[in-house]
Amino acid sequence: ENVLLEGGVPQRPAIFAHRGRDIHKIHAALKSLKERDGWVILHGMAGCGKTVLASEALRSAVVLDECFPGGVHWIRIGPVDQPKLLMHMQNLCARLDSDHNRQPPRNTEEAKDRLRVLFAHQHPRSLLILDDLWDSCDVKFFDVRCRIMVTTRDAAITDMVGGSKAKVHISEGFTEDESLQILAEWTKQLPKTNLPAEAKELFKLTNGSPLAISMIGALLRDHPTRWEYYVKQLKKKNVSKLKPQFERSEERRVGKECR
């Protein structure tokens, strides 16, 4: 846990489905980096749970000890312009550099050179995670001959850089059992056999989308009698109506927790 905390790895969500088949594939890909630098690319559609699965795959003491004894370093990229990308790289350099008096790099090329040296001399056999990488043009600035895991929607995003590559396609959705388990946990109707018939309809209408199932589960937590209502909205393709309800629900929940 200390390694994950220091590395900035996101915490496990309160409601979580252990997707064993995807975790197994990620572990196999990460083990390919045990003896050499290279890339692991987790790719899949938006909302399929790449970030959650990437962080969960790192909660293995065996994988960390055997493959990445130097630790892990997680940064979220997202859609960025050059100034923001430089800021991400400067922050990463500051985290990695034992010389805290060194001036930050002035541009992305200088930052790339510094990262190469830092990984080679101060953090060998560590893993850099680039979460939510959008643009293949950004990849070249992290081509610093270290071990890297990427989460992205674009399977070809690292095609222009060197090194070994292991691509892992993340399944697009939960299975029916996983979806029902998530809904049961959100609504506190465990075991999942206690769920109403609409639960299976929600799974079919969302195709098990982790984002959609979690959003509807959170809404049902606050509105436990609206199973049929949410089924009707999905049948009408009124997903846009559910998002504002979800956001308001989460705002109220966070407000209560803060108080």
Coordinates of C-alpha atoms in Angstrom, one line a residue:
E1 CA 0.0 0.0 0.0
N2 CA 2.9 2.4 0.7
V3 CA 4.3 1.8 -2.8
L4 CA 0.9 2.5 -4.4
L5 CA 0.3 5.6 -2.2
E6 CA 3.7 7.1 -2.9
G7 CA 3.3 6.3 -6.6
G8 CA -0.1 8.1 -6.9
V9 CA -2.0 5.0 -7.8
P10 CA -5.8 5.7 -7.5
Q11 CA -7.6 4.0 -4.6
R12 CA -10.0 1.1 -5.3
P13 CA -13.6 2.3 -5.7
A14 CA -16.0 1.7 -2.8
I15 CA -18.1 -0.5 -5.2
F16 CA -15.9 -2.7 -7.2
A17 CA -16.2 -5.8 -9.5
H18 CA -13.1 -8.0 -9.6
R19 CA -12.9 -8.7 -13.4
G20 CA -10.5 -11.6 -13.1
R21 CA -10.1 -12.3 -16.8
D22 CA -8.9 -8.8 -17.5
I23 CA -6.7 -8.6 -14.5
H24 CA -5.0 -11.9 -15.6
K25 CA -4.3 -10.5 -19.0
I26 CA -2.8 -7.3 -17.6
H27 CA -0.6 -9.3 -15.2
A28 CA 0.7 -11.4 -18.0
A29 CA 1.6 -8.3 -20.0
L30 CA 3.3 -6.6 -17.1
K31 CA 5.4 -9.7 -16.5
S32 CA 6.8 -9.2 -20.0
L33 CA 8.6 -6.1 -18.6
K34 CA 10.3 -8.0 -15.9
E35 CA 13.7 -8.2 -17.7
R36 CA 13.4 -5.3 -20.2
D37 CA 12.0 -1.9 -21.0
G38 CA 8.9 -1.7 -23.0
W39 CA 5.2 -0.8 -23.2
V40 CA 2.0 -2.3 -22.0
I41 CA -1.0 -0.8 -23.7
L42 CA -4.5 -1.2 -22.1
H43 CA -7.0 -0.1 -24.7
G44 CA -10.8 -0.1 -25.0
M45 CA -13.8 2.0 -25.4
A46 CA -14.6 5.0 -23.1
G47 CA -16.1 3.9 -19.8
C48 CA -15.0 0.3 -20.0
G49 CA -12.9 0.6 -16.8
K50 CA -9.3 0.8 -18.0
T51 CA -8.1 3.0 -15.2
V52 CA -9.8 0.9 -12.4
L53 CA -8.3 -2.3 -13.9
A54 CA -4.9 -0.8 -14.3
S55 CA -4.8 0.3 -10.7
E56 CA -6.2 -3.0 -9.5
A57 CA -3.5 -5.0 -11.4
L58 CA -0.9 -3.1 -9.4
R59 CA -2.4 -4.3 -6.1
S60 CA -0.3 -7.5 -6.4
A61 CA 2.7 -7.7 -4.2
V62 CA 4.1 -10.5 -6.4
V63 CA 4.0 -8.4 -9.6
L64 CA 5.5 -5.4 -7.8
D65 CA 8.2 -7.3 -6.1
E66 CA 9.2 -9.4 -9.1
C67 CA 8.8 -6.9 -11.9
F68 CA 9.0 -3.4 -10.5
P69 CA 11.1 -3.3 -7.3
G70 CA 11.9 0.3 -8.1
G71 CA 8.2 1.3 -7.5
V72 CA 5.4 2.8 -9.6
H73 CA 4.7 6.3 -10.8
W74 CA 1.2 7.2 -11.9
I75 CA 0.2 10.3 -13.9
R76 CA -3.0 11.1 -15.6
I77 CA -2.5 12.8 -19.0
G78 CA -5.9 13.3 -20.7
P79 CA -6.4 15.7 -23.6
V80 CA -3.6 18.3 -23.1
D81 CA -1.8 21.1 -24.9
Q82 CA 1.9 21.5 -24.9
P83 CA 2.1 23.8 -21.8
K84 CA 0.0 21.4 -19.7
L85 CA 2.0 18.4 -21.0
L86 CA 5.2 20.2 -19.9
M87 CA 3.7 20.8 -16.5
H88 CA 2.9 17.1 -16.1
M89 CA 6.5 16.2 -17.1
Q90 CA 8.0 18.8 -14.7
N91 CA 5.9 17.5 -11.8
L92 CA 7.1 13.9 -12.6
C93 CA 10.7 15.1 -12.7
A94 CA 10.3 16.7 -9.3
R95 CA 8.8 13.5 -7.9
L96 CA 11.6 11.4 -9.2
D97 CA 14.6 13.6 -8.6
S98 CA 16.5 13.2 -5.3
D99 CA 18.1 16.6 -6.0
H100 CA 15.3 18.9 -4.9
N101 CA 17.3 22.0 -5.7
R102 CA 17.5 21.3 -9.4
Q103 CA 15.6 23.8 -11.6
P104 CA 12.6 22.3 -13.5
P105 CA 13.1 21.5 -17.2
R106 CA 12.3 24.5 -19.5
N107 CA 10.7 22.6 -22.4
T108 CA 9.4 19.1 -23.3
E109 CA 12.6 18.0 -24.9
E110 CA 14.6 18.9 -21.9
A111 CA 12.1 17.2 -19.7
K112 CA 12.3 14.1 -21.8
D113 CA 16.1 14.0 -21.5
R114 CA 15.9 14.4 -17.7
L115 CA 13.3 11.6 -17.4
R116 CA 15.6 9.3 -19.3
V117 CA 18.4 9.9 -16.9
L118 CA 16.2 9.8 -13.8
F119 CA 14.7 6.4 -14.8
A120 CA 18.1 5.0 -15.8
H121 CA 20.1 6.1 -12.7
Q122 CA 17.6 6.8 -9.8
H123 CA 14.6 4.6 -10.6
P124 CA 15.7 1.5 -12.5
R125 CA 13.1 -1.3 -12.8
S126 CA 10.2 1.0 -11.9
L127 CA 7.0 1.4 -13.8
L128 CA 5.6 4.6 -15.2
I129 CA 1.8 4.6 -15.8
L130 CA 0.4 7.1 -18.3
D131 CA -3.4 7.1 -17.6
D132 CA -5.9 8.2 -20.2
L133 CA -3.5 9.0 -23.0
W134 CA -5.2 10.6 -26.0
D135 CA -2.7 11.8 -28.6
S136 CA 0.0 9.7 -30.2
C137 CA 2.0 13.0 -30.5
D138 CA 2.4 13.0 -26.7
V139 CA 3.8 9.5 -26.6
K140 CA 7.2 10.5 -28.1
F141 CA 7.9 12.7 -25.0
F142 CA 7.8 9.6 -22.8
D143 CA 9.8 7.4 -25.0
V144 CA 12.6 7.4 -22.5
R145 CA 13.6 3.7 -22.4
C146 CA 11.8 2.6 -19.2
R147 CA 8.9 0.4 -18.3
I148 CA 5.6 2.0 -19.2
M149 CA 1.9 1.1 -18.9
V150 CA -0.6 3.2 -20.9
T151 CA -4.4 3.3 -20.7
T152 CA -6.0 4.7 -23.9
R153 CA -8.9 4.3 -26.3
D154 CA -6.4 4.1 -29.2
A155 CA -4.7 0.7 -29.6
A156 CA -2.2 2.2 -32.1
I157 CA -1.2 5.1 -29.9
T158 CA 2.4 3.7 -29.3
D159 CA 3.0 2.5 -32.8
M160 CA 5.5 5.3 -33.6
V161 CA 7.9 4.6 -30.7
G162 CA 10.4 1.9 -30.2
G163 CA 10.6 -0.9 -27.7
S164 CA 8.6 -4.1 -27.0
K165 CA 4.8 -3.7 -26.9
A166 CA 2.2 -5.8 -25.2
K167 CA -1.4 -4.8 -26.1
V168 CA -4.3 -5.8 -23.8
H169 CA -7.8 -5.2 -25.1
I170 CA -10.1 -4.5 -22.1
S171 CA -13.5 -6.1 -22.5
E172 CA -16.2 -3.6 -23.1
G173 CA -18.5 -4.4 -20.2
F174 CA -19.3 -6.4 -17.1
T175 CA -20.8 -9.9 -17.4
E176 CA -24.4 -10.3 -16.3
D177 CA -23.2 -11.7 -12.9
E178 CA -20.8 -8.8 -12.4
S179 CA -23.5 -6.2 -13.3
L180 CA -26.0 -7.7 -10.9
Q181 CA -23.4 -7.9 -8.2
I182 CA -22.6 -4.2 -8.6
L183 CA -26.2 -3.2 -8.6
A184 CA -26.8 -5.3 -5.5
E185 CA -23.9 -3.6 -3.7
W186 CA -25.0 -0.1 -4.7
T187 CA -28.6 -0.8 -3.6
K188 CA -27.7 -2.9 -0.5
Q189 CA -29.8 -5.8 -1.8
L190 CA -27.4 -8.6 -1.2
P191 CA -27.3 -11.3 -2.3
K192 CA -27.9 -10.4 -5.9
T193 CA -30.8 -12.9 -6.1
N194 CA -32.8 -10.3 -4.1
L195 CA -32.7 -7.9 -7.0
P196 CA -35.9 -7.1 -8.9
A197 CA -36.4 -8.4 -12.5
E198 CA -35.5 -5.0 -13.9
A199 CA -31.9 -5.5 -12.9
K200 CA -31.3 -8.0 -15.7
E201 CA -33.1 -5.6 -18.1
L202 CA -30.7 -2.8 -17.1
F203 CA -27.8 -5.1 -17.8
K204 CA -29.1 -5.9 -21.3
L205 CA -29.9 -2.2 -22.1
T206 CA -26.5 -1.0 -21.1
N207 CA -24.6 -4.0 -22.5
G208 CA -22.9 -4.2 -19.1
S209 CA -21.1 -0.8 -19.5
P210 CA -19.2 -0.3 -16.3
L211 CA -19.8 3.4 -16.4
A212 CA -23.5 3.1 -17.1
I213 CA -24.0 0.3 -14.5
S214 CA -22.2 2.3 -11.8
M215 CA -24.1 5.5 -12.7
I216 CA -27.5 3.8 -12.5
G217 CA -26.4 1.9 -9.3
A218 CA -25.6 5.3 -7.7
L219 CA -28.9 6.7 -8.7
L220 CA -30.8 3.7 -7.3
R221 CA -28.9 4.1 -4.1
D222 CA -30.7 7.5 -3.6
H223 CA -34.0 6.5 -5.4
P224 CA -34.5 2.8 -4.6
T225 CA -38.0 2.7 -6.1
R226 CA -37.0 3.9 -9.6
W227 CA -35.9 0.6 -11.1
E228 CA -38.8 0.7 -13.7
Y229 CA -38.3 4.4 -14.4
Y230 CA -34.6 3.9 -15.3
V231 CA -35.4 0.9 -17.5
K232 CA -38.0 3.1 -19.4
Q233 CA -35.4 5.9 -19.8
L234 CA -32.9 3.6 -21.3
K235 CA -35.5 2.1 -23.6
K236 CA -36.3 5.6 -24.8
K237 CA -32.5 6.2 -25.2
N238 CA -32.8 9.0 -22.7
V239 CA -29.4 8.4 -21.2
S240 CA -28.7 12.2 -21.3
K241 CA -31.4 12.7 -18.7
L242 CA -29.8 10.3 -16.3
K243 CA -26.4 12.0 -16.2
P244 CA -27.5 15.3 -14.6
Q245 CA -29.5 13.3 -12.0
F246 CA -26.3 11.3 -11.3
E247 CA -24.2 14.4 -11.0
R248 CA -26.7 16.1 -8.6
S249 CA -26.9 12.9 -6.6
E250 CA -23.1 12.7 -6.2
E251 CA -22.9 16.4 -5.3
R252 CA -25.4 15.8 -2.5
R253 CA -23.5 12.8 -1.3
V254 CA -20.2 14.6 -1.2
G255 CA -21.8 17.6 0.6
K256 CA -23.2 15.3 3.3
E257 CA -19.7 13.6 3.7
C258 CA -18.1 17.0 4.1
R259 CA -20.6 18.1 6.7

